[in-house]
Amino acid sequence: MNQRSRDDLEVFHSSSRHRDRADTVVLVAERPGLVRRANGMRVVPDHPLDDHPPLDVLLIPGGAHSRIEAEMDNPAVTDWIRGTAGTAGSVTSVCTSAFLMRATGVSLGHRVATERALEDELQQLGDITAVRDARYTGDGNLVSSQSVSAGIDMTLWLVGRLPGRHHARAVRQSIQYEPAPPYLADEPV
Amino acid sequence: MNQRSRDDLEVFHSSSRHRDRADTVVLVAERPGLVRRANGMRVVPDHPLDDHPPLDVLLIPGGAHSRIEAEMDNPAVTDWIRGTAGTAGSVTSVCTSAFLMRATGVSLGHRVATERALEDELQQLGDITAVRDARYTGDGNLVSSQSVSAGIDMTLWLVGRLPGRHHARAVRQSIQYEPAPPYLADEPV
């Protein structure tokens, strides 16, 4: 599957280093070959869809709309997501993957966040509530976020829900997530 | 080379989509084989050290201290960084790669940021000023940042320095970088 932001994985990775148990981040894909990410980086899946360790958290990555739409029509992927969602503790989406999540049926009737520019489009599909003006939203075992960088806030929140907020605060400190985005003001040059 | 955060690459990728020219993000490595990132993801280099397109920006990724130290004693890598630094518009480091950057000599006599917990260690090496309490610092064509997530702020700042701040603001909007880290307060559960 196509992928965009991966600092959300960095949150999980840092989290595992602060716990007694060794959590593992694995990349599951339909085929064993290379996957080219939207930003050009080529990554190698760790496991195929039919042979991977149990997943506490399933993160469905976002990506270009065309690639997400291709997977929406791919039963191998949608069936796997649907089955995994029934056993995973949490099922999460970032940005455009909210559309893939909906196509599997697991988010029907639920509240879901997506990229701000796509909220209307998601809402119009029906049987779903596109949550506005929230970086991320949780509903049952579903957690979904706005685009790219919102995945960092979502995964950090999730890490606080699972091992606890004191743990999440340690993770935040270790990845030095004290954001200071430049150019928020339109100051003179 | 080992890698940690890659949302800094996402900043460059989004930047290229908002420009007339097609900027490209490439991964350059000493050997053609797979590189396992600190978070477990396996990535494939695009180019070897001796055959890659000209680099406007060289980003030296951080990672586990032991892996950075191994590269500090690897002339193939340090010579390449030194040579590339002479032609690239900007040379950047994130977190522990400040130590690799120093080992190449290119940051001697300069002001450099690194992970907060390593500032003293960097300072004690001498011939360098470890900048305290700054997400990132620029000095000449060197730009360095604190750890992991600080690389996002650094690369966004750099994107504003190159094509301009209006461009950087468009990139920030497109990756929805409006951070809202949870658990900043120690509120009751």
XYZ file of C-alpha atoms in Angstrom:
378
model
C 0.000 0.000 0.000
C 1.110 3.514 -0.685
C 2.484 5.469 2.218
C 2.962 9.089 3.104
C 4.055 10.258 6.518
C 6.011 7.856 8.665
C 6.779 9.867 11.794
C 3.673 8.142 13.107
C 5.706 4.916 12.967
C 8.484 6.745 14.784
C 6.047 7.342 17.637
C 5.359 3.599 17.895
C 9.060 2.782 17.611
C 10.031 5.193 20.364
C 7.154 3.886 22.447
C 8.507 0.330 22.310
C 11.891 1.530 23.563
C 10.202 2.936 26.674
C 8.291 -0.215 27.586
C 9.253 -3.492 29.173
C 7.721 -5.427 26.320
C 9.280 -5.175 22.899
C 6.622 -3.820 20.591
C 7.446 -4.220 16.947
C 6.479 -2.126 13.947
C 5.937 -4.283 10.869
C 5.010 -3.410 7.308
C 2.404 -5.750 5.831
C 1.738 -5.731 2.085
C -0.095 -7.737 -0.519
C 3.037 -8.594 -2.456
C 6.628 -9.188 -1.235
C 8.275 -6.767 -3.698
C 9.408 -3.185 -3.185
C 6.826 -0.499 -2.455
C 7.580 3.018 -3.643
C 6.301 5.621 -1.225
C 4.726 8.818 -2.461
C 7.891 10.697 -1.496
C 9.984 8.380 -3.664
C 11.544 6.190 -0.971
C 11.403 2.462 -1.738
C 10.598 0.214 1.202
C 10.436 -3.560 1.658
C 7.409 -5.191 3.292
C 8.086 -7.435 6.279
C 5.120 -9.788 5.897
C 2.465 -10.811 3.347
C -1.220 -10.401 4.110
C -1.709 -14.085 4.964
C 1.263 -14.584 7.289
C 2.058 -11.928 9.859
C 2.136 -11.674 13.656
C -1.035 -10.577 15.467
C -1.499 -6.800 15.260
C -2.384 -4.711 18.314
C -2.707 -1.659 16.118
C -3.451 -1.649 12.396
C -2.354 1.605 10.732
C -3.737 1.931 7.198
C -1.405 4.434 5.496
C -2.709 7.229 3.300
C -1.330 8.264 -0.049
C -2.272 9.530 -3.473
C -6.023 9.302 -4.006
C -5.604 7.214 -7.168
C -3.612 4.563 -5.335
C -6.078 4.463 -2.466
C -8.934 4.057 -4.960
C -7.126 1.156 -6.631
C -6.974 -0.671 -3.289
C -10.655 0.058 -2.617
C -11.410 -2.256 -5.543
C -8.928 -4.896 -4.411
C -10.715 -7.617 -2.399
C -7.397 -9.111 -1.235
C -6.692 -5.887 0.632
C -10.208 -4.955 1.726
C -10.936 -8.490 2.982
C -7.677 -8.474 4.931
C -8.394 -5.106 6.515
C -11.906 -6.220 7.434
C -10.630 -9.423 9.025
C -7.754 -7.751 10.840
C -10.018 -5.008 12.143
C -12.024 -7.686 13.934
C -9.026 -8.799 15.991
C -6.792 -5.711 16.305
C -7.130 -3.513 19.382
C -7.164 -0.380 17.242
C -7.629 0.318 13.548
C -6.263 3.659 12.381
C -6.234 5.734 9.222
C -4.338 8.833 8.137
C -5.561 11.251 5.480
C -6.915 9.478 2.373
C -6.920 6.022 3.929
C -10.205 6.980 5.608
C -11.730 6.222 2.187
C -10.133 2.783 2.075
C -11.260 2.131 5.641
C -14.816 3.021 4.659
C -14.681 0.818 1.550
C -13.982 -2.180 3.788
C -17.127 -1.420 5.735
C -15.458 -1.244 9.142
C -16.179 2.463 9.608
C -19.799 2.444 8.425
C -21.908 4.315 10.940
C -18.824 5.712 12.661
C -17.193 9.110 13.155
C -14.047 9.481 11.040
C -11.514 12.249 10.330
C -9.765 12.744 6.984
C -7.864 15.399 5.074
C -9.686 18.695 5.449
C -10.206 19.134 1.692
C -11.828 15.699 1.464
C -14.292 15.937 4.344
C -17.246 16.802 2.098
C -16.426 13.965 -0.281
C -16.256 11.458 2.571
C -19.482 12.738 4.104
C -21.322 12.459 0.791
C -20.559 8.748 0.576
C -23.126 8.297 3.330
C -23.315 5.969 6.339
C -20.415 7.810 7.936
C -19.812 11.044 9.852
C -16.850 13.062 8.595
C -15.625 14.855 11.717
C -14.653 18.485 11.047
C -11.970 20.576 12.661
C -10.325 17.801 14.678
C -6.745 16.613 14.208
C -7.900 13.072 14.975
C -10.995 11.322 16.200
C -11.590 8.087 18.059
C -14.792 6.040 17.828
C -14.816 2.564 19.294
C -11.651 0.824 18.183
C -11.338 3.144 15.156
C -8.973 6.111 15.259
C -8.561 8.361 12.230
C -6.627 11.555 11.554
C -6.374 14.461 9.177
C -3.467 14.469 6.747
C 0.230 13.700 7.034
C 1.492 15.424 10.159
C -1.777 14.887 12.058
C -0.788 11.207 12.171
C 1.913 12.117 14.697
C -0.612 13.623 17.091
C -2.966 10.682 16.578
C -0.386 7.971 17.234
C 0.972 9.821 20.264
C -2.569 10.036 21.635
C -3.056 6.338 20.983
C 0.205 5.496 22.754
C -1.198 7.324 25.767
C -4.421 5.325 25.595
C -2.647 1.969 25.527
C 0.309 2.033 27.962
C -0.858 5.271 29.598
C -0.327 8.992 29.482
C 2.872 9.018 31.532
C 4.341 6.686 28.966
C 3.103 8.936 26.148
C 4.769 11.913 27.783
C 8.087 10.024 27.903
C 7.743 9.161 24.210
C 6.956 12.773 23.355
C 10.074 13.898 25.183
C 12.269 11.260 23.553
C 11.310 12.234 20.007
C 11.547 15.853 21.145
C 8.077 16.568 19.848
C 7.821 20.183 20.899
C 6.780 21.561 17.527
C 7.762 25.059 16.519
C 6.587 25.474 12.928
C 8.232 28.468 11.259
C 6.370 30.983 9.069
C 3.162 30.923 11.104
C 3.284 34.693 11.029
C 3.422 36.685 7.821
C 6.223 38.867 9.141
C 8.181 41.156 6.802
C 11.231 39.533 5.197
C 23.203 5.222 6.662
C 20.821 4.681 9.492
C 17.689 6.753 9.541
C 15.147 7.911 12.058
C 12.489 10.432 11.289
C 11.417 10.858 7.693
C 8.712 13.454 7.901
C 11.516 15.840 7.069
C 11.591 14.129 3.649
C 7.829 14.587 3.472
C 8.406 18.342 3.722
C 10.731 18.236 0.713
C 8.355 15.975 -1.203
C 5.376 18.232 -0.604
C 7.535 21.210 -1.496
C 8.322 19.768 -4.923
C 4.624 19.334 -5.638
C 4.089 23.043 -5.087
C 6.846 24.210 -7.422
C 7.155 24.488 -11.164
C 10.395 22.542 -11.111
C 10.289 18.897 -10.102
C 12.522 18.542 -7.076
C 13.420 14.976 -6.275
C 14.187 13.308 -2.967
C 16.838 10.603 -3.365
C 18.403 8.226 -0.867
C 22.171 7.884 -1.325
C 24.036 5.061 0.427
C 27.451 3.433 0.418
C 26.123 0.053 -0.678
C 23.191 -0.847 -2.952
C 21.543 -3.320 -0.520
C 18.677 -2.806 1.865
C 19.079 -0.411 4.776
C 17.133 -1.186 7.955
C 15.920 1.961 9.647
C 16.003 2.311 13.426
C 12.220 1.838 13.455
C 12.555 -1.462 11.593
C 11.458 -0.378 8.120
C 13.717 -1.597 5.339
C 14.425 0.893 2.563
C 16.285 0.682 -0.730
C 18.897 3.304 -1.653
C 18.415 5.078 -4.984
C 22.059 5.857 -5.745
C 25.568 4.867 -4.619
C 27.990 7.452 -3.244
C 29.925 7.750 -6.504
C 27.018 8.089 -8.924
C 24.113 10.352 -7.997
C 22.555 13.551 -9.327
C 23.820 16.898 -7.957
C 22.342 17.620 -4.524
C 20.882 21.017 -3.654
C 20.358 19.881 -0.080
C 22.292 17.123 1.665
C 20.383 15.748 4.654
C 22.564 13.521 6.847
C 20.108 11.344 8.768
C 20.528 10.660 12.476
C 20.120 7.322 14.179
C 21.477 5.138 16.953
C 24.705 6.562 18.334
C 26.567 3.290 17.673
C 25.700 3.353 13.989
C 26.645 7.013 13.667
C 29.990 6.278 15.348
C 30.638 3.438 12.900
C 30.228 5.863 9.991
C 32.508 8.420 11.667
C 35.346 5.923 11.156
C 34.316 5.134 7.582
C 36.381 7.255 5.131
C 34.106 6.293 2.214
C 31.234 8.091 3.925
C 33.126 10.964 5.564
C 35.037 11.766 2.344
C 31.784 11.744 0.405
C 30.050 14.055 2.873
C 33.035 16.420 2.845
C 33.094 16.544 -0.940
C 29.318 16.889 -1.295
C 29.228 19.638 1.328
C 31.500 21.688 -0.913
C 28.985 21.706 -3.745
C 25.552 21.404 -2.086
C 23.585 24.529 -1.333
C 22.790 23.329 2.162
C 24.145 20.561 4.382
C 21.808 19.494 7.162
C 21.862 17.166 10.162
C 19.201 15.843 12.507
C 19.893 14.654 16.051
C 22.981 12.403 16.276
C 24.172 13.097 12.741
C 25.663 16.343 14.101
C 28.465 14.100 15.353
C 29.014 12.584 11.924
C 28.926 16.038 10.363
C 31.613 17.188 12.796
C 33.748 14.105 12.121
C 33.914 15.114 8.467
C 35.303 18.498 9.466
C 32.663 20.544 7.663
C 31.165 21.949 10.880
C 34.425 22.787 12.666
C 34.217 26.323 14.000
C 30.467 26.447 13.385
C 27.304 26.631 15.440
C 25.414 23.333 15.457
C 22.281 21.921 17.147
C 21.886 18.317 18.241
C 19.738 16.208 20.542
C 19.348 18.024 23.854
C 20.895 15.188 25.894
C 24.002 15.215 23.668
C 24.750 18.940 23.639
C 27.441 18.695 26.325
C 29.111 15.774 24.584
C 29.210 17.647 21.278
C 30.534 20.800 22.918
C 33.306 18.892 24.675
C 34.684 17.668 21.350
C 35.885 21.227 20.827
C 36.163 23.435 17.720
C 32.364 23.645 17.596
C 29.563 25.528 19.341
C 26.670 23.316 20.470
C 23.675 25.639 20.295
C 21.310 25.214 23.250
C 17.587 25.590 23.417
C 16.956 25.988 19.680
C 14.940 23.569 17.557
C 17.362 24.189 14.681
C 20.221 26.470 13.858
C 21.662 27.768 10.609
C 25.290 28.812 10.145
C 26.551 29.438 6.652
C 25.360 26.592 4.459
C 25.024 24.295 7.494
C 21.628 23.717 9.084
C 21.253 21.347 12.034
C 18.385 20.371 14.280
C 17.574 18.748 17.591
C 16.188 15.227 17.502
C 13.591 13.445 15.390
C 10.597 15.749 15.156
C 12.730 18.920 15.134
C 13.769 17.890 11.628
C 10.289 18.802 10.413
C 10.625 22.361 11.652
C 14.140 22.588 10.223
C 13.252 21.360 6.745
C 10.162 23.557 6.612
C 12.313 26.557 7.548
C 14.801 25.594 4.855
C 12.029 25.272 2.268
C 11.132 28.857 3.147
C 14.707 30.004 2.682
C 15.040 28.441 -0.755
C 11.831 29.000 -2.743
C 10.508 31.530 -0.222
C 8.239 31.857 2.777
C 4.990 31.953 0.812
C 5.966 28.629 -0.669
C 6.799 27.260 2.786
C 3.398 28.335 4.050
C 1.724 26.428 1.191
C 3.763 23.331 2.048
C 2.869 23.624 5.723
C -0.803 23.811 4.798
C -0.583 20.849 2.431
C 0.963 18.513 5.004
C -1.488 19.978 7.526
C 1.355 20.789 9.894
C -0.681 22.428 12.628
C 0.683 20.384 15.506
C -1.488 19.656 18.499
C 0.516 17.291 20.692
C -1.681 15.582 23.274
C -0.715 15.123 26.953
C 1.075 18.461 27.247
C -0.913 18.975 30.408
C -0.890 16.515 33.303
C -4.657 16.593 33.584
C -6.514 14.016 35.689
C -7.474 10.835 33.847
